[in-house]
C-alpha cells in the first residue's frame, strides 16, 4: 500500500513540471506562428534541428566531446584542490598564508584566462580542459578548506582519545567528517564546469556543444541549431546535477544535510 | 571545615588518579584568565567522583586536562603514577551525545576503538556492549535516527568497548529530558557496578552528584578551587528521600551558597 502511494506521489511530482513544460511549448509555438519575424525558431523547428544533428551524427559526437573536456578538467581540479584544501585547512598557518592569494584569484572569471590558455596550450582540447580546471580549482579548494575548519572539535578529540595517529585520524575522522560538505562543493562546481565548457568551446576548439552554437550561427544563421544546442546543454546540466545530488542520499553522508 | 573534608582517596583503594597543585591560565587576546587555581585531588581505583560547580567554573577544563587534551600551566596530573601528556584509550572522555560519529552506524561507533582486534573478537565485543546499553535491533542504525538518550548510551558503549580504566564524563546527561536523565543515571550506576571503572563525572546538578558519586568535589566559581569534598556514605541503591541523603544534599546547597528554597 505504502509503496503504491509513494509511486503515485512520485508520478504526480513528475507530471506537474512536465505538464507545465508542455503548456510553455504550446505557447511558444503559438507565439511563433502569430508573427513571422525570425526572432526565435519554434519548438517544432528546434526538434527538426535536433533531428538534423542526429542524422549528421553530430549530436552524440559533440556531447561526448563536451563531456570529455568537463570530465578531465573537473577531475583534475578535484584531485588537486581537495587534498590541497584539506591540508591547508588543517594547518592553520598554511591557511593564513594562502588565503589572500586565493581570495584574489577566486573572483577572476575563468573566461578571463582564455588568452593565457591559448598562449600556453594553443587552440585545442588542452586549452578547454585548462579553463575548466581553473574554473573548478578555486571553488573546490575553498570548499575543502572550509569543510576541514568546520569539523567539530569533539570528533577530532574523540578520534585522538581512541589512540588514532595522524594517518588514521585523517582517514577515519577527518575524511568522513568533510564528505557531506565536499559533495555540496562538487555539485556546485560541476555546474560551473558545465558553464565554462560551453564558453571555452566557442573560442578554443572546433567541436562540442559550445562550438555547435557558434558554428550554427556563423554558418548560415541556423538558429534552430542554436536553440537545439542550448536545450541539450540545459538537459545535460540537469542530469549531471541530479547525479551529484543522488550522492547526498547515501546513508553515511546524509547526516550532513539534515536540520537535526 | 566539616569532618567530611578529605583530599585523599579512601585508604582502602589504590590511588588511580592524582591531581597535584594544578593551575591553568588561559591567554586570549593578550588577556590572562585564571581558570584553575592550585587544585589537589586524589581519586581511588574504581571510585565514582563527581566534580560539581557552577557553569563556566572550570570543571570541564580540569576534566580535559585529566584526559590529556590540555596541559596544565603548572602542576601535574598522574594516572597510575604516570604523568598525563596526551589522550589515551585507557581513559575515555565522554562528551554530551554529540560526540558519536554521525557517519558510522551504532555498530561502527562501538567498534571504532577496536580496529586492531581480530574480526570475531571485535564482533563479540560490539554485540556485548550493544546489549549492555540496550540498543539491540539498532545495530545498523545511524545516530541521526536515534533519540538523545540512545545516542548518549551509544557513546558510553563506545567508550566501554575499549575497556578503559577510567571514564571521564562531561555533563553527559545535560541535554536530555529529566525522565531520560533519571533512567540514564540508573544505567550508569548499573554499568559502573558491573565493570568497576574509575569514573570522573562533571555536573552542575547537585542532586545528580549526590545520587551518583562516592565523593562529591564541590568547586568554586572561576578561578576554580576545591571548596569541599563530601563523602556520600549512602549505599546504593540510594534512597533519595532518606534522612542522610537529604542532609548531605542540603549541606552542599548551603556550601554553594544557595538557600534550598524557591
XYZ file of C-alpha atoms in Angstrom:
522
model
C 0.000 0.000 0.000
C 2.606 2.496 1.060
C 4.800 1.736 -1.916
C 1.799 2.294 -4.087
C 1.146 5.663 -2.537
C 4.783 6.641 -2.823
C 4.796 5.699 -6.503
C 1.682 7.759 -7.091
C 3.290 10.687 -5.255
C 6.396 10.424 -7.418
C 4.322 10.283 -10.565
C 2.463 13.403 -9.537
C 5.723 15.184 -8.718
C 6.963 14.281 -12.194
C 3.738 15.063 -14.046
C 3.322 18.593 -12.761
C 6.527 20.058 -14.219
C 6.052 18.044 -17.421
C 2.560 19.451 -17.863
C 3.891 22.951 -17.277
C 6.624 22.439 -19.861
C 4.044 21.219 -22.358
C 1.988 24.375 -21.821
C 5.055 26.546 -22.334
C 5.967 24.723 -25.531
C 2.454 25.214 -26.827
C 2.509 28.955 -26.043
C 5.910 29.174 -27.682
C 4.675 27.508 -30.866
C 1.566 29.696 -30.972
C 3.619 32.838 -30.414
C 5.997 31.933 -33.223
C 3.159 31.241 -35.655
C 1.352 34.509 -34.968
C 4.266 36.683 -36.011
C 6.561 35.981 -38.856
C 9.774 37.850 -37.960
C 12.540 35.407 -37.117
C 13.223 36.261 -33.503
C 13.386 32.613 -32.470
C 12.735 29.251 -34.070
C 9.679 27.491 -32.708
C 9.715 24.236 -30.755
C 8.961 22.289 -33.885
C 11.839 23.930 -35.732
C 14.081 23.107 -32.797
C 13.065 19.474 -32.865
C 13.840 19.393 -36.574
C 17.214 20.909 -35.780
C 17.947 18.158 -33.269
C 16.869 15.508 -35.782
C 19.160 17.132 -38.317
C 22.066 16.921 -35.874
C 21.368 13.281 -35.110
C 21.194 12.470 -38.821
C 24.607 14.006 -39.410
C 25.996 12.074 -36.452
C 26.966 15.335 -34.787
C 24.820 15.289 -31.681
C 26.417 12.362 -29.913
C 29.878 13.374 -31.107
C 29.528 16.894 -29.698
C 28.010 15.734 -26.425
C 30.847 13.271 -25.928
C 33.408 15.943 -26.788
C 31.977 18.351 -24.220
C 31.623 15.705 -21.520
C 35.172 14.529 -22.193
C 36.569 18.006 -21.520
C 34.426 18.516 -18.448
C 35.416 15.137 -17.040
C 39.118 15.839 -17.376
C 39.052 19.431 -16.188
C 36.746 18.690 -13.277
C 38.514 15.508 -12.186
C 41.961 17.079 -12.325
C 40.745 20.057 -10.337
C 39.108 17.819 -7.730
C 42.148 15.546 -7.471
C 44.424 18.502 -6.778
C 42.218 21.024 -4.999
C 40.603 18.698 -2.469
C 43.728 17.156 -0.881
C 45.447 20.530 -1.004
C 42.456 22.279 0.531
C 42.126 19.669 3.264
C 45.801 20.028 4.161
C 45.631 23.813 4.102
C 42.506 23.834 6.231
C 44.108 21.507 8.768
C 47.252 23.594 9.180
C 46.118 26.987 10.328
C 49.324 28.743 9.287
C 49.161 27.464 5.730
C 45.661 28.819 5.500
C 46.685 32.237 6.787
C 49.494 32.380 4.203
C 47.402 31.206 1.252
C 44.066 32.812 1.900
C 44.793 36.294 0.458
C 46.074 34.825 -2.819
C 43.056 32.562 -3.083
C 40.704 35.440 -2.444
C 42.324 37.415 -5.291
C 42.326 34.543 -7.798
C 38.850 33.315 -6.986
C 36.778 36.227 -8.337
C 38.598 36.174 -11.716
C 36.172 34.673 -14.211
C 37.572 31.531 -15.813
C 36.861 33.233 -19.149
C 39.485 35.836 -18.350
C 42.015 33.019 -18.572
C 41.175 32.300 -22.223
C 44.080 34.271 -23.748
C 46.512 32.652 -21.361
C 45.041 29.214 -22.000
C 45.548 29.674 -25.736
C 49.042 31.067 -25.209
C 50.049 28.054 -23.129
C 48.183 25.251 -24.816
C 47.279 26.533 -28.261
C 43.810 26.059 -29.726
C 42.554 22.620 -28.761
C 41.305 20.303 -26.083
C 44.055 21.142 -23.623
C 43.131 24.821 -23.555
C 39.470 23.987 -22.909
C 40.371 21.489 -20.196
C 42.662 24.047 -18.603
C 39.865 26.613 -18.496
C 37.521 24.155 -16.818
C 40.277 23.234 -14.423
C 40.805 26.874 -13.452
C 37.073 27.411 -13.081
C 36.753 24.440 -10.710
C 40.002 24.602 -8.799
C 39.424 27.651 -6.623
C 35.861 26.946 -5.513
C 36.798 23.355 -4.720
C 39.831 24.361 -2.742
C 37.836 26.876 -0.711
C 35.151 24.258 -0.092
C 37.758 21.811 1.184
C 39.398 24.406 3.440
C 36.089 25.411 4.965
C 34.975 21.797 5.320
C 38.007 20.968 7.442
C 37.693 24.075 9.507
C 34.076 23.369 10.336
C 34.704 19.860 11.721
C 33.503 19.943 15.339
C 36.435 19.596 17.748
C 34.650 16.747 19.567
C 35.143 14.410 16.591
C 38.864 15.103 16.401
C 39.273 14.831 20.159
C 37.314 11.590 20.258
C 39.481 10.196 17.465
C 42.672 11.097 19.314
C 41.215 9.715 22.531
C 40.847 6.313 20.882
C 44.526 6.398 20.096
C 44.477 7.358 16.416
C 47.701 8.705 14.922
C 47.610 11.341 12.204
C 47.146 8.991 9.188
C 44.237 7.115 10.745
C 42.785 10.337 12.092
C 42.724 11.702 8.535
C 41.247 8.522 7.107
C 38.749 7.677 9.858
C 37.638 11.061 11.197
C 38.730 13.950 9.001
C 37.674 12.436 5.698
C 34.212 11.136 6.687
C 33.528 14.377 8.532
C 34.136 16.533 5.444
C 32.428 14.367 2.817
C 28.963 15.953 3.051
C 30.356 19.455 2.603
C 32.621 18.276 -0.207
C 29.686 16.781 -2.083
C 27.862 20.110 -1.969
C 31.004 21.810 -3.266
C 31.454 19.233 -6.030
C 27.862 19.638 -7.085
C 28.128 23.417 -7.390
C 31.485 23.141 -9.113
C 30.299 20.616 -11.678
C 27.678 23.202 -12.605
C 30.453 25.754 -13.077
C 32.420 23.301 -15.217
C 29.437 22.833 -17.473
C 29.070 26.613 -17.851
C 32.737 27.039 -18.641
C 32.987 24.264 -21.208
C 30.413 25.936 -23.443
C 32.286 29.230 -23.349
C 35.637 27.534 -23.872
C 34.368 25.617 -26.880
C 33.182 28.821 -28.508
C 36.743 30.033 -28.678
C 39.323 27.339 -28.226
C 38.120 24.280 -30.169
C 36.056 23.115 -33.141
C 33.801 20.505 -31.616
C 31.422 20.272 -28.684
C 28.111 21.867 -27.806
C 29.577 25.348 -27.383
C 31.177 25.102 -30.802
C 27.856 23.887 -32.216
C 26.141 27.081 -31.140
C 28.739 29.466 -32.570
C 29.160 27.386 -35.699
C 25.427 27.195 -36.379
C 25.209 30.964 -36.290
C 28.333 31.624 -38.345
C 27.499 29.043 -40.988
C 24.238 30.438 -42.221
C 22.250 31.650 -39.222
C 20.852 28.217 -38.321
C 19.091 29.441 -35.197
C 17.163 26.192 -34.941
C 20.514 24.524 -34.227
C 21.456 27.268 -31.776
C 18.331 26.730 -29.725
C 18.683 22.951 -30.054
C 22.215 23.230 -28.663
C 21.012 25.390 -25.771
C 18.292 22.916 -24.882
C 20.680 19.985 -24.924
C 23.144 21.871 -22.736
C 20.356 22.562 -20.261
C 19.141 18.970 -20.147
C 22.632 17.524 -19.693
C 23.387 20.087 -16.978
C 20.244 18.972 -15.178
C 21.220 15.299 -15.454
C 24.724 15.994 -14.118
C 23.266 17.849 -11.163
C 20.784 15.069 -10.425
C 23.653 12.586 -10.489
C 25.626 14.584 -7.934
C 22.525 15.165 -5.855
C 21.906 11.437 -5.571
C 25.199 11.163 -3.660
C 23.632 13.206 -0.879
C 21.226 10.354 -0.236
C 23.963 7.853 0.677
C 23.276 6.878 4.277
C 26.700 7.535 5.725
C 26.733 11.015 4.139
C 23.155 12.000 4.815
C 23.741 13.234 8.364
C 25.441 16.306 6.913
C 22.280 17.627 5.312
C 19.588 17.310 7.955
C 18.429 20.018 10.287
C 18.694 17.762 13.305
C 35.698 22.634 57.953
C 33.438 19.653 58.308
C 34.673 16.171 59.063
C 33.791 15.121 55.515
C 36.704 17.112 54.096
C 39.340 14.843 52.614
C 41.520 15.364 49.589
C 42.955 11.889 49.833
C 41.191 8.916 48.317
C 39.692 6.411 50.734
C 42.633 4.423 52.074
C 41.174 1.085 51.080
C 41.564 1.992 47.405
C 44.742 2.201 45.390
C 45.270 5.702 44.003
C 44.277 5.829 40.336
C 44.463 9.494 39.556
C 46.283 12.246 41.332
C 45.998 15.923 40.610
C 48.895 17.749 42.156
C 48.804 21.544 42.559
C 47.325 22.048 39.122
C 46.727 25.582 37.894
C 45.563 26.632 34.471
C 45.835 30.062 32.898
C 44.253 30.773 29.513
C 45.567 33.574 27.382
C 43.260 35.173 24.883
C 43.862 38.464 23.064
C 46.720 39.207 25.434
C 44.423 38.894 28.438
C 45.100 36.245 31.042
C 42.309 34.346 32.723
C 42.904 32.103 35.704
C 40.718 29.067 35.247
C 42.048 26.579 37.767
C 43.839 27.597 40.919
C 46.005 25.110 42.758
C 43.829 22.006 42.554
C 44.783 18.965 44.625
C 42.790 15.780 44.309
C 43.260 12.056 44.563
C 40.868 9.522 43.137
C 40.952 5.853 44.087
C 40.790 2.925 41.700
C 37.165 2.143 40.886
C 35.878 5.248 42.623
C 32.976 7.356 41.332
C 33.760 11.048 41.825
C 31.589 13.981 40.782
C 33.074 17.392 40.062
C 30.326 19.812 40.959
C 30.338 23.521 40.347
C 28.574 26.410 38.642
C 28.653 26.629 34.837
C 31.878 28.052 33.483
C 33.799 27.445 36.694
C 36.487 25.392 35.041
C 35.428 21.854 35.926
C 35.345 20.859 32.270
C 38.806 22.337 31.859
C 40.016 20.142 34.692
C 38.422 17.112 33.043
C 40.067 17.989 29.725
C 43.397 18.180 31.476
C 42.796 14.753 33.052
C 42.036 13.375 29.590
C 45.225 14.883 28.177
C 43.540 17.285 25.752
C 45.007 20.256 27.646
C 48.197 20.557 29.638
C 48.130 22.374 32.964
C 50.021 25.658 33.210
C 51.610 24.379 36.383
C 51.337 21.249 38.477
C 50.960 17.643 37.388
C 48.250 15.124 36.723
C 49.221 11.477 37.091
C 47.346 8.322 36.262
C 48.828 5.166 37.777
C 51.845 7.279 38.676
C 52.434 8.271 35.059
C 52.220 11.948 34.066
C 49.352 12.629 31.639
C 50.688 14.224 28.471
C 48.255 13.232 25.743
C 44.944 11.464 25.263
C 44.995 7.719 25.825
C 42.446 4.959 25.172
C 42.837 3.866 28.812
C 40.851 6.935 29.831
C 37.964 7.792 27.562
C 36.277 11.160 27.546
C 32.521 11.059 27.029
C 31.118 14.239 25.553
C 27.457 15.054 25.523
C 25.704 12.876 22.981
C 27.094 14.969 20.105
C 30.355 13.048 20.427
C 29.168 9.976 18.486
C 30.324 9.811 14.865
C 27.301 10.517 12.649
C 28.840 8.767 9.651
C 29.019 5.415 11.432
C 26.211 3.095 12.453
C 25.686 2.006 16.053
C 27.967 -0.970 15.376
C 30.527 1.194 13.648
C 30.629 3.607 16.558
C 31.000 0.937 19.216
C 33.672 -0.814 17.161
C 35.550 2.425 16.480
C 38.286 1.826 19.035
C 38.509 -1.896 18.293
C 40.018 -1.853 14.822
C 43.152 -3.663 15.992
C 41.208 -6.676 17.292
C 40.572 -9.741 15.132
C 37.186 -9.629 13.473
C 35.479 -12.314 15.547
C 36.613 -10.793 18.824
C 35.556 -7.347 17.666
C 32.089 -8.539 16.741
C 31.715 -10.303 20.047
C 32.574 -7.158 21.962
C 30.305 -4.997 19.848
C 27.413 -7.376 20.469
C 28.174 -7.404 24.196
C 28.062 -3.625 24.541
C 25.099 -3.204 22.209
C 23.263 -5.428 24.647
C 24.634 -3.747 27.746
C 23.274 -0.351 26.714
C 20.071 -1.805 25.328
C 20.497 -0.932 21.662
C 19.649 -4.366 20.257
C 17.853 -4.055 16.956
C 19.574 -0.750 16.215
C 22.968 -2.166 15.200
C 22.715 -0.867 11.634
C 21.069 2.422 12.557
C 22.786 5.768 12.092
C 22.891 8.136 15.088
C 20.709 10.646 13.267
C 17.778 8.276 13.707
C 18.385 7.691 17.437
C 16.933 9.682 20.317
C 19.156 11.784 22.570
C 19.180 9.147 25.294
C 20.074 6.398 22.834
C 22.925 8.466 21.404
C 24.210 9.028 24.908
C 24.101 5.309 25.666
C 25.845 4.669 22.370
C 28.653 6.983 23.363
C 29.030 5.290 26.717
C 29.093 1.899 24.955
C 31.754 3.137 22.524
C 33.840 4.240 25.495
C 33.366 0.992 27.451
C 34.129 -1.192 24.431
C 37.841 -0.338 24.505
C 37.889 -1.436 28.141
C 39.349 1.752 29.616
C 40.362 2.064 33.270
C 38.695 5.429 33.544
C 35.687 7.213 32.152
C 35.682 10.999 32.100
C 32.136 12.206 31.626
C 31.427 15.837 30.847
C 27.838 16.646 31.820
C 26.821 13.608 29.811
C 23.130 13.854 30.570
C 22.848 17.635 30.420
C 20.979 17.710 27.119
C 18.447 15.014 27.991
C 14.946 15.484 29.314
C 14.556 14.923 33.039
C 12.950 11.469 32.802
C 15.581 10.129 30.416
C 18.228 11.674 32.627
C 16.986 9.734 35.658
C 16.948 6.493 33.702
C 20.450 7.159 32.392
C 21.783 7.721 35.919
C 20.445 4.328 36.895
C 22.004 2.755 33.813
C 25.364 4.346 34.502
C 25.355 3.073 38.084
C 24.432 -0.395 36.868
C 27.307 -0.360 34.371
C 29.691 1.046 36.966
C 28.792 -1.698 39.403
C 29.283 -4.327 36.696
C 32.577 -3.004 35.337
C 34.092 -1.064 38.239
C 35.729 1.641 36.184
C 37.040 4.757 37.832
C 34.556 7.467 36.913
C 35.016 11.220 36.993
C 31.703 12.855 36.304
C 31.328 16.589 35.742
C 27.958 18.120 36.540
C 26.361 21.311 37.760
C 23.391 19.392 39.117
C 23.611 18.896 42.891
C 21.023 16.113 43.005
C 22.771 14.267 40.208
C 26.094 14.461 42.027
C 24.687 13.223 45.341
C 22.744 10.421 43.675
C 25.735 9.057 41.806
C 29.041 9.746 43.495
C 31.138 8.162 46.231
C 32.571 11.606 46.738
C 31.406 14.988 45.514
C 34.096 17.572 44.833
C 32.494 20.979 45.231
C 34.281 23.617 43.176
C 34.089 27.388 43.459
C 33.422 29.875 40.675
C 36.352 30.869 38.484
C 39.209 30.620 39.157
C 38.110 27.201 40.354
C 39.366 25.940 43.665
C 38.151 22.927 45.588
C 35.759 24.240 48.224
C 34.891 20.987 49.855
C 34.887 17.267 49.255
C 31.837 15.442 50.535
C 31.766 11.700 51.140
C 28.378 10.337 50.186
C 28.094 7.492 52.658
C 24.720 6.258 51.465
C 24.812 2.738 50.000
C 23.460 2.011 46.515
C 20.666 1.767 45.551
C 20.189 5.111 47.201
C 17.001 6.084 48.902
C 16.764 9.692 47.781
C 14.265 10.572 50.470
C 16.364 9.181 53.318
C 17.455 11.451 56.158
C 21.165 11.071 55.397
C 20.755 11.743 51.664
C 18.820 14.938 52.284
C 21.276 16.052 54.925
C 24.231 15.634 52.547
C 22.435 17.313 49.695
C 21.335 20.293 51.775
C 24.852 20.594 53.119
C 26.126 21.046 49.574
C 23.354 23.503 48.769
C 24.491 25.585 51.711
C 28.131 25.229 50.795
C 27.413 26.634 47.349
C 25.513 29.461 48.987
C 22.028 28.558 47.916
C 19.199 28.542 50.359
C 17.266 25.409 49.474
C 14.043 27.280 48.873
C 12.460 28.930 45.928
